[in-house]
Structure formats: C-alpha cells, structure tokens
mmCIF file of C-alpha atoms and ligand atoms in Angstrom:
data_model
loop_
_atom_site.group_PDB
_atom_site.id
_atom_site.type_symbol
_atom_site.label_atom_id
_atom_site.label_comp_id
_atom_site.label_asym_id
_atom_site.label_seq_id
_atom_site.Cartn_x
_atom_site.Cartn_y
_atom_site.Cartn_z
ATOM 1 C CA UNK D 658 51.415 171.561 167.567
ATOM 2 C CA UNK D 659 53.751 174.518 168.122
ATOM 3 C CA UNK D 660 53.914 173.822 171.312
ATOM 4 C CA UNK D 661 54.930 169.975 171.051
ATOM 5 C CA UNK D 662 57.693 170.793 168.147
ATOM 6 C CA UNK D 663 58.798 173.627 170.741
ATOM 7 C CA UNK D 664 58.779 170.983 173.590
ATOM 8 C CA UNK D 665 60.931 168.600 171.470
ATOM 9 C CA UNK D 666 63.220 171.170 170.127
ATOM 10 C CA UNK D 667 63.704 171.646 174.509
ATOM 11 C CA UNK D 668 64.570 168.323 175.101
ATOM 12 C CA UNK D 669 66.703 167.623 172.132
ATOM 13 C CA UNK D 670 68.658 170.594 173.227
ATOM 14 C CA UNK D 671 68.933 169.297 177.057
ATOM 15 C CA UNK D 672 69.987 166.231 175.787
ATOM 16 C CA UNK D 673 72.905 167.660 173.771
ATOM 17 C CA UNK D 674 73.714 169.604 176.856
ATOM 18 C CA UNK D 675 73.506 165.886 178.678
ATOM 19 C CA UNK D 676 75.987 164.427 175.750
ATOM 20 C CA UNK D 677 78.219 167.190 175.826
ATOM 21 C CA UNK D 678 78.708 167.565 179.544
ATOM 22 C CA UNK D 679 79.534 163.897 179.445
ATOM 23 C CA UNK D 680 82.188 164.029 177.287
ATOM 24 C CA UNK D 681 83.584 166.843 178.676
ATOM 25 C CA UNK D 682 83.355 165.290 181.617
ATOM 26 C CA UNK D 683 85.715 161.861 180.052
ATOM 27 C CA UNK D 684 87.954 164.076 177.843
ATOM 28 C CA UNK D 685 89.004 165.568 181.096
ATOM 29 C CA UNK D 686 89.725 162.312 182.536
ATOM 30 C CA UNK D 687 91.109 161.366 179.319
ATOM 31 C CA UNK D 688 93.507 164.910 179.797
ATOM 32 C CA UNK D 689 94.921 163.846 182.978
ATOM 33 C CA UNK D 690 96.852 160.473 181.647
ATOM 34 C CA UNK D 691 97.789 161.744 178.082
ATOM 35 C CA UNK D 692 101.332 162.709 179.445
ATOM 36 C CA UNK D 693 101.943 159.115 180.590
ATOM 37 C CA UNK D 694 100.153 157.651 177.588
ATOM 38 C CA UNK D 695 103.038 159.926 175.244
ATOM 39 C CA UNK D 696 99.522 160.962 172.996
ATOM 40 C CA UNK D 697 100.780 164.417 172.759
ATOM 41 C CA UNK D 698 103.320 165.454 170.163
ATOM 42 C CA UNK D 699 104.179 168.847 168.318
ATOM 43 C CA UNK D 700 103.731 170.223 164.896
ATOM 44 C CA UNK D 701 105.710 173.172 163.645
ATOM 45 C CA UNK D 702 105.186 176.274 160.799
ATOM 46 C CA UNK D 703 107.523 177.617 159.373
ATOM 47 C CA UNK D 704 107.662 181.494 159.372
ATOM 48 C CA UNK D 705 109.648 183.466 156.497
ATOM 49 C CA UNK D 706 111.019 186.824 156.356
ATOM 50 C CA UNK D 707 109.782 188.723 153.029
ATOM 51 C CA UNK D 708 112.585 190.464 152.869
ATOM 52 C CA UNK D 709 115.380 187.997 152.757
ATOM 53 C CA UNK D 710 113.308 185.420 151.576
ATOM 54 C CA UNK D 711 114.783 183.004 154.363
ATOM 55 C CA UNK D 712 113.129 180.985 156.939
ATOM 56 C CA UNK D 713 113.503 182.580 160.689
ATOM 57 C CA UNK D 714 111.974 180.785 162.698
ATOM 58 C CA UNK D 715 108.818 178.023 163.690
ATOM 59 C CA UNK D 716 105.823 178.081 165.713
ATOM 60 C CA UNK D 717 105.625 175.151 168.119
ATOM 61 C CA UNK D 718 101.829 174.003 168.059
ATOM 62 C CA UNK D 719 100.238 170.910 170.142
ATOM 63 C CA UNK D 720 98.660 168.211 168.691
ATOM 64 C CA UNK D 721 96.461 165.568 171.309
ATOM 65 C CA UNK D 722 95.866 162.553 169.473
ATOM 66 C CA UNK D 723 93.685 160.325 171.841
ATOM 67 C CA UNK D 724 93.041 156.485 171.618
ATOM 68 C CA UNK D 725 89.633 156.710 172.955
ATOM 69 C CA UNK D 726 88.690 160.401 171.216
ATOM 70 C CA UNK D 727 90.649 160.419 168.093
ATOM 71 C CA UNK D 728 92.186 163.696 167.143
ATOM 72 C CA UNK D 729 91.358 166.820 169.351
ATOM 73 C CA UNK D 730 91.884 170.148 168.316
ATOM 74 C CA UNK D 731 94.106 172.719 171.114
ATOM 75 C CA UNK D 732 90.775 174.968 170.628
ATOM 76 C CA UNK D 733 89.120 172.298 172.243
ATOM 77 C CA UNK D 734 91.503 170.792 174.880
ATOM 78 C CA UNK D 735 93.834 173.408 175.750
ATOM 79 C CA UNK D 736 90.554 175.481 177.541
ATOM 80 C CA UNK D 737 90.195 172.071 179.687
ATOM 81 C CA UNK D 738 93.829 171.678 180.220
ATOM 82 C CA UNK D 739 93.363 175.478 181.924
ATOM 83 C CA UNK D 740 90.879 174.996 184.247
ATOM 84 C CA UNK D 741 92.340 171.424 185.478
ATOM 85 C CA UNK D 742 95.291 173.240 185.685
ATOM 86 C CA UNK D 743 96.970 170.721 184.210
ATOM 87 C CA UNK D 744 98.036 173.032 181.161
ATOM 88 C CA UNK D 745 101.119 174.006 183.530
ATOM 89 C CA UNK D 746 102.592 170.473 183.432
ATOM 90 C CA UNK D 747 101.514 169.867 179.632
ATOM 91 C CA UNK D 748 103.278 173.678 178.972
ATOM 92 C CA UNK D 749 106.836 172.689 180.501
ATOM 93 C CA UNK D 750 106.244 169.707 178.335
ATOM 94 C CA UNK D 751 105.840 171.705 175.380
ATOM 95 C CA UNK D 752 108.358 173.867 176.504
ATOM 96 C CA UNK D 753 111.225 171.122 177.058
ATOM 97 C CA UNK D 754 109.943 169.418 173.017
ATOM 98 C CA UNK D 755 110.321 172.950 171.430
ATOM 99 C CA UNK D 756 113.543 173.339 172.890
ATOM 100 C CA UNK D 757 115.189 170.285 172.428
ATOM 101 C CA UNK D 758 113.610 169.549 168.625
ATOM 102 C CA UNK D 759 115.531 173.018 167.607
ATOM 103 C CA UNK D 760 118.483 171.874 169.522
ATOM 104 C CA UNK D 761 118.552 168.860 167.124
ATOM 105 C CA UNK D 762 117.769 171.006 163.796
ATOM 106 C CA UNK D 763 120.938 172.895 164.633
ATOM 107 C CA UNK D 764 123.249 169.852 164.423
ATOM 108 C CA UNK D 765 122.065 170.470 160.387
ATOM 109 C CA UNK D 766 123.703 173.920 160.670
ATOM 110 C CA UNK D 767 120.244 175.431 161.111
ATOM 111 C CA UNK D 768 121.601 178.007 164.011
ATOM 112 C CA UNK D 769 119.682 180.861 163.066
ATOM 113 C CA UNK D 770 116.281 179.404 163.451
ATOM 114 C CA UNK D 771 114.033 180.544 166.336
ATOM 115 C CA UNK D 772 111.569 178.324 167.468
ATOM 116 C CA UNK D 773 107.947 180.334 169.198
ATOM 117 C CA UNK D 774 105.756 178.414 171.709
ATOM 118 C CA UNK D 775 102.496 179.266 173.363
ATOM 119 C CA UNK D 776 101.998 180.381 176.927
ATOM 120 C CA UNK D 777 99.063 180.296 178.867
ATOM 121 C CA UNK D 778 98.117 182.440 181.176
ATOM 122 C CA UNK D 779 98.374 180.107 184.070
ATOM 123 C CA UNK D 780 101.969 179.829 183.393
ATOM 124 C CA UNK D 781 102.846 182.928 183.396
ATOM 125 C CA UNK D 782 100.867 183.619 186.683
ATOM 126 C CA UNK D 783 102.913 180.810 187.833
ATOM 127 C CA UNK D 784 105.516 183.302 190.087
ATOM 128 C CA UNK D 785 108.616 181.060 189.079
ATOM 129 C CA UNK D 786 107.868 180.554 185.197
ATOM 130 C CA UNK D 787 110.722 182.688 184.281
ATOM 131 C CA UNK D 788 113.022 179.857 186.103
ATOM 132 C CA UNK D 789 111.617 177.253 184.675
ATOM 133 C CA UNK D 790 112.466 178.515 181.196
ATOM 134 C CA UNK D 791 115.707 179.376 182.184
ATOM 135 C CA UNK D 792 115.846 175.591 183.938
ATOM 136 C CA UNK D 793 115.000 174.337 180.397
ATOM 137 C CA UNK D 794 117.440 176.576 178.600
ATOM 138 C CA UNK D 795 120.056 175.228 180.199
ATOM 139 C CA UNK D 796 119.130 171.918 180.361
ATOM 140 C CA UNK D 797 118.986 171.805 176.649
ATOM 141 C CA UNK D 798 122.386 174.007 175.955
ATOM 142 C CA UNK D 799 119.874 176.139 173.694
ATOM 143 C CA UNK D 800 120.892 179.721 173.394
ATOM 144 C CA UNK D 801 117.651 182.003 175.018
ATOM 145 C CA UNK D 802 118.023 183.971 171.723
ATOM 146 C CA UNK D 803 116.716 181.087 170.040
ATOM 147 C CA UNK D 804 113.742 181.023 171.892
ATOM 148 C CA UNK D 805 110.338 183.388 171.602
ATOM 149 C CA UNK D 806 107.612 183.128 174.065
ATOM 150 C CA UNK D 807 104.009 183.833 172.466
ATOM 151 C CA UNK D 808 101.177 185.603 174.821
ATOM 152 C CA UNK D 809 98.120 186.800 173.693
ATOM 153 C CA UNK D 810 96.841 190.019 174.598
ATOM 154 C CA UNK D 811 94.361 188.777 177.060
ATOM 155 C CA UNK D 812 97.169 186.772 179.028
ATOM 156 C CA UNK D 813 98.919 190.231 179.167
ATOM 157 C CA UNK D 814 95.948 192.214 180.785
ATOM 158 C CA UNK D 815 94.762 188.976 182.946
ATOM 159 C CA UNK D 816 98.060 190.260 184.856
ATOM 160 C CA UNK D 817 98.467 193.640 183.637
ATOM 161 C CA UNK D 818 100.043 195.028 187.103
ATOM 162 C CA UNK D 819 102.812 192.568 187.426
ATOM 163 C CA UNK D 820 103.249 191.753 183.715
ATOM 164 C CA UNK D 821 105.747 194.792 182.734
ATOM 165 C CA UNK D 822 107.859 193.164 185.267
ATOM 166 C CA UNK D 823 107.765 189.407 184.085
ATOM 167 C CA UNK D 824 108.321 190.184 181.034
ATOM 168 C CA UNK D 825 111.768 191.997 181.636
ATOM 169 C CA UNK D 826 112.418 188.673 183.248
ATOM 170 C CA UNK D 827 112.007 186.800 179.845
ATOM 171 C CA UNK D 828 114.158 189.480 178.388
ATOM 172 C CA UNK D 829 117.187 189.850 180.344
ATOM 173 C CA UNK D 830 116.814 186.404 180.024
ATOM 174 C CA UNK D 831 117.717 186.811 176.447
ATOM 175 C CA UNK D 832 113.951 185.685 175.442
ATOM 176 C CA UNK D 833 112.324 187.396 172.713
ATOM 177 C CA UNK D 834 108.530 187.909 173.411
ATOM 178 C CA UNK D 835 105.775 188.191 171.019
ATOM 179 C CA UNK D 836 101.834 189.453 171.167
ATOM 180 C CA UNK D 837 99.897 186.203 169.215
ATOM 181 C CA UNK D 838 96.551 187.391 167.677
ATOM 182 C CA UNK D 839 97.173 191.048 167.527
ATOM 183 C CA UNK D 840 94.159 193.136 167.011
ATOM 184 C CA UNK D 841 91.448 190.519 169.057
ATOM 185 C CA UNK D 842 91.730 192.183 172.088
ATOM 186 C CA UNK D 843 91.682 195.173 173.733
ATOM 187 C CA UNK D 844 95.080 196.653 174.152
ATOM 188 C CA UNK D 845 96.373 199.694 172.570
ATOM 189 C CA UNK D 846 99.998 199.394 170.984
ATOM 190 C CA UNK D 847 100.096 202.640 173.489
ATOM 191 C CA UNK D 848 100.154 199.978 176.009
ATOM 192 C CA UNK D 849 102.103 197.378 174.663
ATOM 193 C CA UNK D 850 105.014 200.508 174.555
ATOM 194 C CA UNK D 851 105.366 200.079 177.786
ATOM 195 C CA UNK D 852 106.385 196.044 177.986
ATOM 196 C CA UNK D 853 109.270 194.680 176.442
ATOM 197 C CA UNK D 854 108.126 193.135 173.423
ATOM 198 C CA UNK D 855 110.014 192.274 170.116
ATOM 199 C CA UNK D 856 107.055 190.744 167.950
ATOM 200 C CA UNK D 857 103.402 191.482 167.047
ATOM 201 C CA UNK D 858 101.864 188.791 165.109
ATOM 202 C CA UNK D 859 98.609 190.279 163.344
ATOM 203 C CA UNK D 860 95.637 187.588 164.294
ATOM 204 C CA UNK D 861 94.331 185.759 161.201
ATOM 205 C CA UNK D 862 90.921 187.564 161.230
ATOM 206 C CA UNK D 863 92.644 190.257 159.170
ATOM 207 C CA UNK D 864 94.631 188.721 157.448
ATOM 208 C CA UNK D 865 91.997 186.612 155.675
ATOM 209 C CA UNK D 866 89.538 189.090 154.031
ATOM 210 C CA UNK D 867 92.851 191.268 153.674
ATOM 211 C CA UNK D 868 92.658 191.826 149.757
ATOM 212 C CA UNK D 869 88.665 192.226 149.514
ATOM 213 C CA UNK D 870 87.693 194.028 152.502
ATOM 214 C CA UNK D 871 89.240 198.025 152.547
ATOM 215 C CA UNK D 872 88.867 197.851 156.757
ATOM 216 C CA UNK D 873 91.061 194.830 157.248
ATOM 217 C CA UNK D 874 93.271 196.481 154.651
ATOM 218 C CA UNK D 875 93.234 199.826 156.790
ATOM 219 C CA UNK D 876 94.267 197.595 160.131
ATOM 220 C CA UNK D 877 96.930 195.580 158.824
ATOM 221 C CA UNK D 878 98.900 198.253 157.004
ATOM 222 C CA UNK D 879 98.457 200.561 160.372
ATOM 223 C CA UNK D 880 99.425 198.116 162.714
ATOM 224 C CA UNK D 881 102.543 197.596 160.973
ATOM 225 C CA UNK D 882 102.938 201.109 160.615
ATOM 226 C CA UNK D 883 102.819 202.039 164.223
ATOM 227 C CA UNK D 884 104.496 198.171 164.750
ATOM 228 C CA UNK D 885 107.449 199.574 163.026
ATOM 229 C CA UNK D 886 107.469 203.249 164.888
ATOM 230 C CA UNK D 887 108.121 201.119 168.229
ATOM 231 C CA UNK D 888 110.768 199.375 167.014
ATOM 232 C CA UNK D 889 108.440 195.888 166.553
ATOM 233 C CA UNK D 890 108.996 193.199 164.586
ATOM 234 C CA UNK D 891 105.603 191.766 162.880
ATOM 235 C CA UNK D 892 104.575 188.631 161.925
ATOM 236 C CA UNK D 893 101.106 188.064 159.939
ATOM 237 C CA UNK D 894 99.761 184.589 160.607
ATOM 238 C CA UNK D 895 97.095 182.898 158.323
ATOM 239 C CA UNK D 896 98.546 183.967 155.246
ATOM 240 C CA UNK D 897 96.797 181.980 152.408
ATOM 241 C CA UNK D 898 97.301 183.673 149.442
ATOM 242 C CA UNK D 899 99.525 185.219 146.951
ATOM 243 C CA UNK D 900 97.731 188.684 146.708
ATOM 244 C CA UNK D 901 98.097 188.535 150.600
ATOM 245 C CA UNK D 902 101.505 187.461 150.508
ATOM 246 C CA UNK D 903 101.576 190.745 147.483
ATOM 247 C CA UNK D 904 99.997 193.459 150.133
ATOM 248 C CA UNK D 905 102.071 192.567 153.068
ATOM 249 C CA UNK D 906 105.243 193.073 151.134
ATOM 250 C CA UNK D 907 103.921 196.266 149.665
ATOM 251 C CA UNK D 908 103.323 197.434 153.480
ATOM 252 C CA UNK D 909 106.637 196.521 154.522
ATOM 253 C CA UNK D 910 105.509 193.173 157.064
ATOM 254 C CA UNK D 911 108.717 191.209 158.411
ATOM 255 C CA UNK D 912 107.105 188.000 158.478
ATOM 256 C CA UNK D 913 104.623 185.881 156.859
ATOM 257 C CA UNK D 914 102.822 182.240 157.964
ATOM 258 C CA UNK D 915 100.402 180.495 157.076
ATOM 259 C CA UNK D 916 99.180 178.219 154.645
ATOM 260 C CA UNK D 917 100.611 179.740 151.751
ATOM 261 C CA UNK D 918 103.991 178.903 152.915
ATOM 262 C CA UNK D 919 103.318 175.718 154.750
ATOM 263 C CA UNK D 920 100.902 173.918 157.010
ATOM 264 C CA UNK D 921 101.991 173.011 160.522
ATOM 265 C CA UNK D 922 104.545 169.746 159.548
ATOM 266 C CA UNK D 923 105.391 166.640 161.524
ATOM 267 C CA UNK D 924 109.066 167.599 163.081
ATOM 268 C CA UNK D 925 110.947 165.584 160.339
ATOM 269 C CA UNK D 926 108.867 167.066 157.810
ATOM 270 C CA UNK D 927 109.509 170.596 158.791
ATOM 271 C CA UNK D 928 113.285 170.294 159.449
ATOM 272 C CA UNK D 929 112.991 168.812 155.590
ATOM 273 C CA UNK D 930 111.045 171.700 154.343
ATOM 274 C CA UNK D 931 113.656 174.546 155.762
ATOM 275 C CA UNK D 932 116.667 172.483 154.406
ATOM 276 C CA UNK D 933 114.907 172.351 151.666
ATOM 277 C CA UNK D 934 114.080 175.760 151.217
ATOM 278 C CA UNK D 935 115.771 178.186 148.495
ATOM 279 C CA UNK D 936 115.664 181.664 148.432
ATOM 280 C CA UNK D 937 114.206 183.063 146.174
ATOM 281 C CA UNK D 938 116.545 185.354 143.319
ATOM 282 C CA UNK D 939 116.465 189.121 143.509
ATOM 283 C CA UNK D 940 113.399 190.492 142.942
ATOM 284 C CA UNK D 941 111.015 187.389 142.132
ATOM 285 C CA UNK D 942 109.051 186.612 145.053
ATOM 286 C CA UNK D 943 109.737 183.620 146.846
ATOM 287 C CA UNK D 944 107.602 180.299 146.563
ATOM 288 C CA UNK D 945 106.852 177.693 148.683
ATOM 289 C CA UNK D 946 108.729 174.163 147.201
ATOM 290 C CA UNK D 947 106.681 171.195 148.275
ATOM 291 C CA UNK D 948 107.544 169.221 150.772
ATOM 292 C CA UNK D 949 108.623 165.913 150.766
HETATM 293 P P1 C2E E 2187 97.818 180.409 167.469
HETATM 294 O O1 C2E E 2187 98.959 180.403 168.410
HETATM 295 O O2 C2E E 2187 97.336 181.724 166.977
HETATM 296 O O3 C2E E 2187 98.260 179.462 166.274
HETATM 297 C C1 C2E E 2187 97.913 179.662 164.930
HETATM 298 C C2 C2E E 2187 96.782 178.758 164.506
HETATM 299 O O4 C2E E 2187 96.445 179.029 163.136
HETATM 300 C C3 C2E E 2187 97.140 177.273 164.545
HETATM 301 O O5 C2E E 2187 95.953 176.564 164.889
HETATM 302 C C4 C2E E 2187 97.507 176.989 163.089
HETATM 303 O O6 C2E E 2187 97.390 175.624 162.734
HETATM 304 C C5 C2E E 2187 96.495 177.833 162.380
HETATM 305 N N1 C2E E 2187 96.928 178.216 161.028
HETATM 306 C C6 C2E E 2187 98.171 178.243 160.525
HETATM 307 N N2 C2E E 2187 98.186 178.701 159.257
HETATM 308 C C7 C2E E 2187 96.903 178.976 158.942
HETATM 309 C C8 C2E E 2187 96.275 179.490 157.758
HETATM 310 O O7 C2E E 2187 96.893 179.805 156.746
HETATM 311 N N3 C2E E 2187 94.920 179.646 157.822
HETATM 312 C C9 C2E E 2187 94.193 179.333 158.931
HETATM 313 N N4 C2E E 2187 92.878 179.511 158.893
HETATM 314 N N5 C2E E 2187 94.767 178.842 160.062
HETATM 315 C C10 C2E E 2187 96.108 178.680 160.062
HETATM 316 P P2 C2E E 2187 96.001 175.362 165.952
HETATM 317 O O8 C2E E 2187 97.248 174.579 165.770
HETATM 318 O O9 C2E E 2187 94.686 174.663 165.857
HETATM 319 O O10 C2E E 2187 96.099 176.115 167.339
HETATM 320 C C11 C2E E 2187 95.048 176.920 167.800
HETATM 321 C C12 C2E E 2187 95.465 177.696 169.026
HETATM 322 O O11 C2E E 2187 95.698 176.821 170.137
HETATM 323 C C13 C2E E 2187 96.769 178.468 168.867
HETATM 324 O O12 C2E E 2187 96.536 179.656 168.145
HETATM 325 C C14 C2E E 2187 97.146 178.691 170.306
HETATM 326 O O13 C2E E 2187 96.424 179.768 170.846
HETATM 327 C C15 C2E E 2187 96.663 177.403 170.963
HETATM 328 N N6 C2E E 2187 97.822 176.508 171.143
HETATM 329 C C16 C2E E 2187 98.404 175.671 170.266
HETATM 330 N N7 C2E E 2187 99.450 175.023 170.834
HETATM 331 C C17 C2E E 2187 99.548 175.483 172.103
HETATM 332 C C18 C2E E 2187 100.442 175.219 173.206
HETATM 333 O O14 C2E E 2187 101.411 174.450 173.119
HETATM 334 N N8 C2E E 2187 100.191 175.886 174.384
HETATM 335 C C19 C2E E 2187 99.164 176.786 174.505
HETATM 336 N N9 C2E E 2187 98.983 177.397 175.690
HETATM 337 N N10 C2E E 2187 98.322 177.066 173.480
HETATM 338 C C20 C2E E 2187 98.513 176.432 172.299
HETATM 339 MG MG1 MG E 2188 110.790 185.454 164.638
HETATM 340 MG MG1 MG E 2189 100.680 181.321 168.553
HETATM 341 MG MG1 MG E 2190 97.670 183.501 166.702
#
C-alpha cells in the first residue's frame, strides 16, 4: 500500500513537472510579443531620506500584465526574459520609460528626484551598454545625475574582471551606481572599495526580522557602519515598520523604502504621492500621507 501511495505521489509529481514545463514553455512564447502587445508597464517606490525627511528618489520596477496569463510577477518572468535573451530589449525598454517618466515629473518642479532601475547581468555584459544609456540620456534631455543604475552583487562578480572598468564608464558618465540586495551574496564591502559605487541598498532579508532578531540587528547597523567609512550612501529596502523605520534612524541609514512609506504606485499615483508629500517638522518623525 506504501508502495502504491509512493507510486502515485511519483506520478503526481511528473505530472506537475509535465504542467509546469508547459507553461513555461507558452509564457516564453507569450514573452517574446509582450513588447508589441504594450503589456508591460512600470511601477515606482518612492525612497526618503531620514534625515531631511524629503523624497530623493524612485525605484523603477516592471510589471507584465498578460492577456492570456494574468499578472506575472518579475521573480517569475524576468529569469525567462534572461535566458531568451530577450531581457536586453525589454531592459532598454525599461530604461527609455524610467527616463522619460522622470523627465515628465520634472516639468512639476520635481528636479531633484533620481529615478533607480534594474540591470541584468546580460546587459551589462552587453560590451556597448554604457552607450546605450548614454544614447537614452540624451535622447530624453535627462541629466545622468538623475539617473542610478541598480546591480546586484552577483551581476558584479558574474563579470568581476572587467566590471571595475564598466562601471567607471557609468560614472564618468555622471551615473550613480548602486549594489541592490546587499548582504545576499558573497562580496566583501573590501571588494566593493575597489568599484565606483555611490549606494548600498541593504536586501530586505534583514531588514524584516530587524527589531526581533539581535543578528539582523548586528548586520544592518555594521553595514552601514563600514557603508559610511567608504564614503557610501545606503538605502534599506523592505522597510515595514515604525520600530524599523526607529532603528535605522538611530544607526544613522540615508534612506528608507518599503512598505511603510509606500507600495510600488502606478506613475500618476507616485508623481501624486511626492507632490504630495510634506516634510515632516523638526524633530517628529516623518509619516507617510495616503495617497490619493
Ligand atoms: P528589487 O530590485 O530588490 O526590488 C525590490 C522588491 O521588493 C520589489 O519586488 C518590491 O515590490 C518589493 N518591496 C518593496 N517594498 C517592500 C516591502 O516593504 N516589503 C516586501 N516584502 N517587499 C517590498 P518586485 O517588484 O516583485 O521585484 C522583484 C525583483 O525583480 C526586483 O528586486 C528586481 O531584482 C527584479 N526586477 C524588477 N524590475 C526589474 C527590471 O526592470 N529589470 C530587471 N533586470 N529586474 C527587475
Ligand atoms: Mg538615491
Ligand atoms: Mg532593485
Ligand atoms: Mg533589492
């Protein structure tokens, strides 16, 4: 009887292999038209600076919603839209909608803003990405200063002998460059020294058990610590709470999102929420207003 249960568990399993192969298989297919079909669009999140109590800046993240598949999340897509290596045309796309939604925000007066967008590591193996941002730039009239690039530390070492030098590209650009999920992987802020960064955001892992848990405590506040020692600026992402919002003040962080600020917003909704936005007086923290 063990047996047959163990011989059914088998083929249910084979079959969900079956069902999920499949539909990898058509959301792949699907993939490949969703640039003609205009199913992409962006979200943004705002990002404020504890300090000032102002918003600096937005994270550019990509939403597919498909006709046949409904919504499907980036986790989920953006590994496909790799190895099709189709992410490179989707990524000047996301590029070019950053850009040019900031480029309309600053006809509010909102000048100051930075807007951050993703980069695979396709694109920056791609030997002429630094021109095609620079193509963009111009094409858009957006100042490079307004723009920060976002690579994860696993992007960094895919390419670790030639990355020092792409980077400076980005930077004498006028680019700013920040790690994304600080902390995940495995490079030492001894390494990251060496490449010219501006920004470390601090991955959501430990940001999330941050006021319970004495280890993700003991990361955060060092990483900012040493952050700070090399000149970095440092963002925490997946900020939730208040008493999260409370320790990374204490320990001196730049920048918080997440959440507690604001989910990632519809373009309009965003631009709404930052005009929005008031400083908070001296000394009271600031809170979020809702949107509208
Ligand atoms: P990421 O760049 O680290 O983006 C932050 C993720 O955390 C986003 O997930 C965001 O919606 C989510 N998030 C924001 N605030 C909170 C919070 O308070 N709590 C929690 N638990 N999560 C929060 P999303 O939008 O699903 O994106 C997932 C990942 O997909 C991104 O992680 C990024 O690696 C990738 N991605 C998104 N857009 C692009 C893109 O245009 N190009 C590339 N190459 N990758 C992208
Ligand atoms: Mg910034
Ligand atoms: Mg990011
Ligand atoms: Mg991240």
């Amino acid at each position: 009887q063990a047996k047959a249960a163990g011989r059914r568990t088998f083929m249910r399993y084979d079959d969900a292999m079956d069902v999920a192969v499949r539909q990898r298989a058509t959301i792949s297919g699907a993939l490949r038209k969703v640039l003609d079909r205009g199913e992409l669009r962006l979200v943004f999140q705002p990002q404020l600076a504890l300090a000032e109590g102002r918003i600096t800046g937005v994270e550019a993240l990509l939403r597919w919603q498909s006709d046949e598949h409904g919504d499907i999340p980036p986790a989920d897509f953006i590994p496909m839209a790799e190895e099709s290596g189709l992410i490179l045309e989707i990524g000047e796309w996301v590029l070019r909608e950053a850009c040019l939604t900031l480029q309309r925000w600053r006809q509010h007066g909102l000048t100051e803003l930075t807007v951050s967008v993703n980069v695979s590591v396709l694109q920056l193996l791609r030997g002429d990405f630094p021109e095609v941002v620079s193509r963009v730039l111009a094409d858009i009239e957006l100042p490079p200063s307004s723009l920060e690039l976002e690579l994860t530390e696993s992007v960094l070492m895919a390419n670790a002998e030639h990355t020092a030098a792409k980077l400076q590209a980005f930077r004498e650009l006028g680019v700013s460059l920040a790690i994304d999920d600080f902390g995940t992987g495995y490079s030492s802020l001894a390494y990251l020294k060496r490449l010219p960064i501006t920004t470390i955001k601090i991955d959501k892992a430990f940001i999330g058990d941050l006021t319970h848990d004495p280890e993700d405590a003991a990361i955060t506040s060092t990483v900012i610590t040493m952050a700070h020692s090399l000149g970095l600026n440092v963002v925490a992402e997946g900020v939730e709470t208040e008493a999260q919002v409370r320790f990374l003040r204490e320990h001196a962080c730049n920048e918080v999102q997440g959440f507690w600020l604001s989910p990632p917003l519809e373009a309009h909704a965003c631009l709404a929420f930052i005009r929005n936005w008031r400083p908070a007086r001296e000394g009271t923290p600031p809170r979020p207003v809702a949107a509208p």
